[in-house]
C-alpha angles and dihedrals in degrees: 000000000000116000115195117228115249119244094269094048091048092048093050093047094050093042089051092051101042100032110014098054095046089046092052092049091048092050092050093049091045090054091048090052091047091051092051093049092045092054094042110103118237110230114231120223091228130026094235095044112119112247119257135136118245116229092243090057092055091048092050090053091051091049091049092051091047092050091048091051094047095046092046091051094048095045092045092049092051091049096041097048099073091039090051091050091053091048093049090047095050097039100041115007099046094049089049095061112121143146130246139173113237138173114220115237095176150292125269138173115278119259110265096034105150117237124210130241092284097046095263131127131195116231109194105148133052091232089066088069130071127207120237116203124209091250088062098256120136128215132191122220100207128155115246125194096199092052090042092235114154103144105090093139091052091051090048089054093048097050102069123187110265094017125122119223144167107236134185115221143159135212134040142248112288111186096186095062100024090251123166135180113278121229114234101180147338105252101183142000108232101175133352098167111153094359125132133197114284111268109240092200090058096054108025131061129036111344134177115252116249 
């Protein structure tokens, strides 16, 4: 049985993937660069000149090491990010897929939607809304490339207020980042008695922030 990581476990796992691994790679390459510069002989201007390192030479070595570290971190982060997303998807999101019967209470703007200067917000896409079930649970309706889900508007149309449905979803409630399970599909219509199609004018357009 799948057990979702708590907020701290999830935070540490993702920080380790997206920050820790690139940082480790950058430190290793920075040390390699430092070792090469340390072992590299400094050519003297004259054969009989006593050996010493000019200040500018030391500063140029430090700058070279810093540039190596920064470039290694940025390149590693760019490469690791998609790989980390695939790992998180396969290790945590895929095992969390399950089905549930819900009754739709309504749709509302996602938490964190930014309002304008006059307290209004523009809702133009179905993935800007979240579904609230009558048992109090919330569900996102986001598109997801790895799950090949690109039909958020269709799912919004299918899940009518007051209707009861069997849905397939993945994910879990994450309080620390306002995360909710994400609906993948509507598997079965259980009851649509006295429901009507969702009113676009009610949900889309310029709305006042709650």
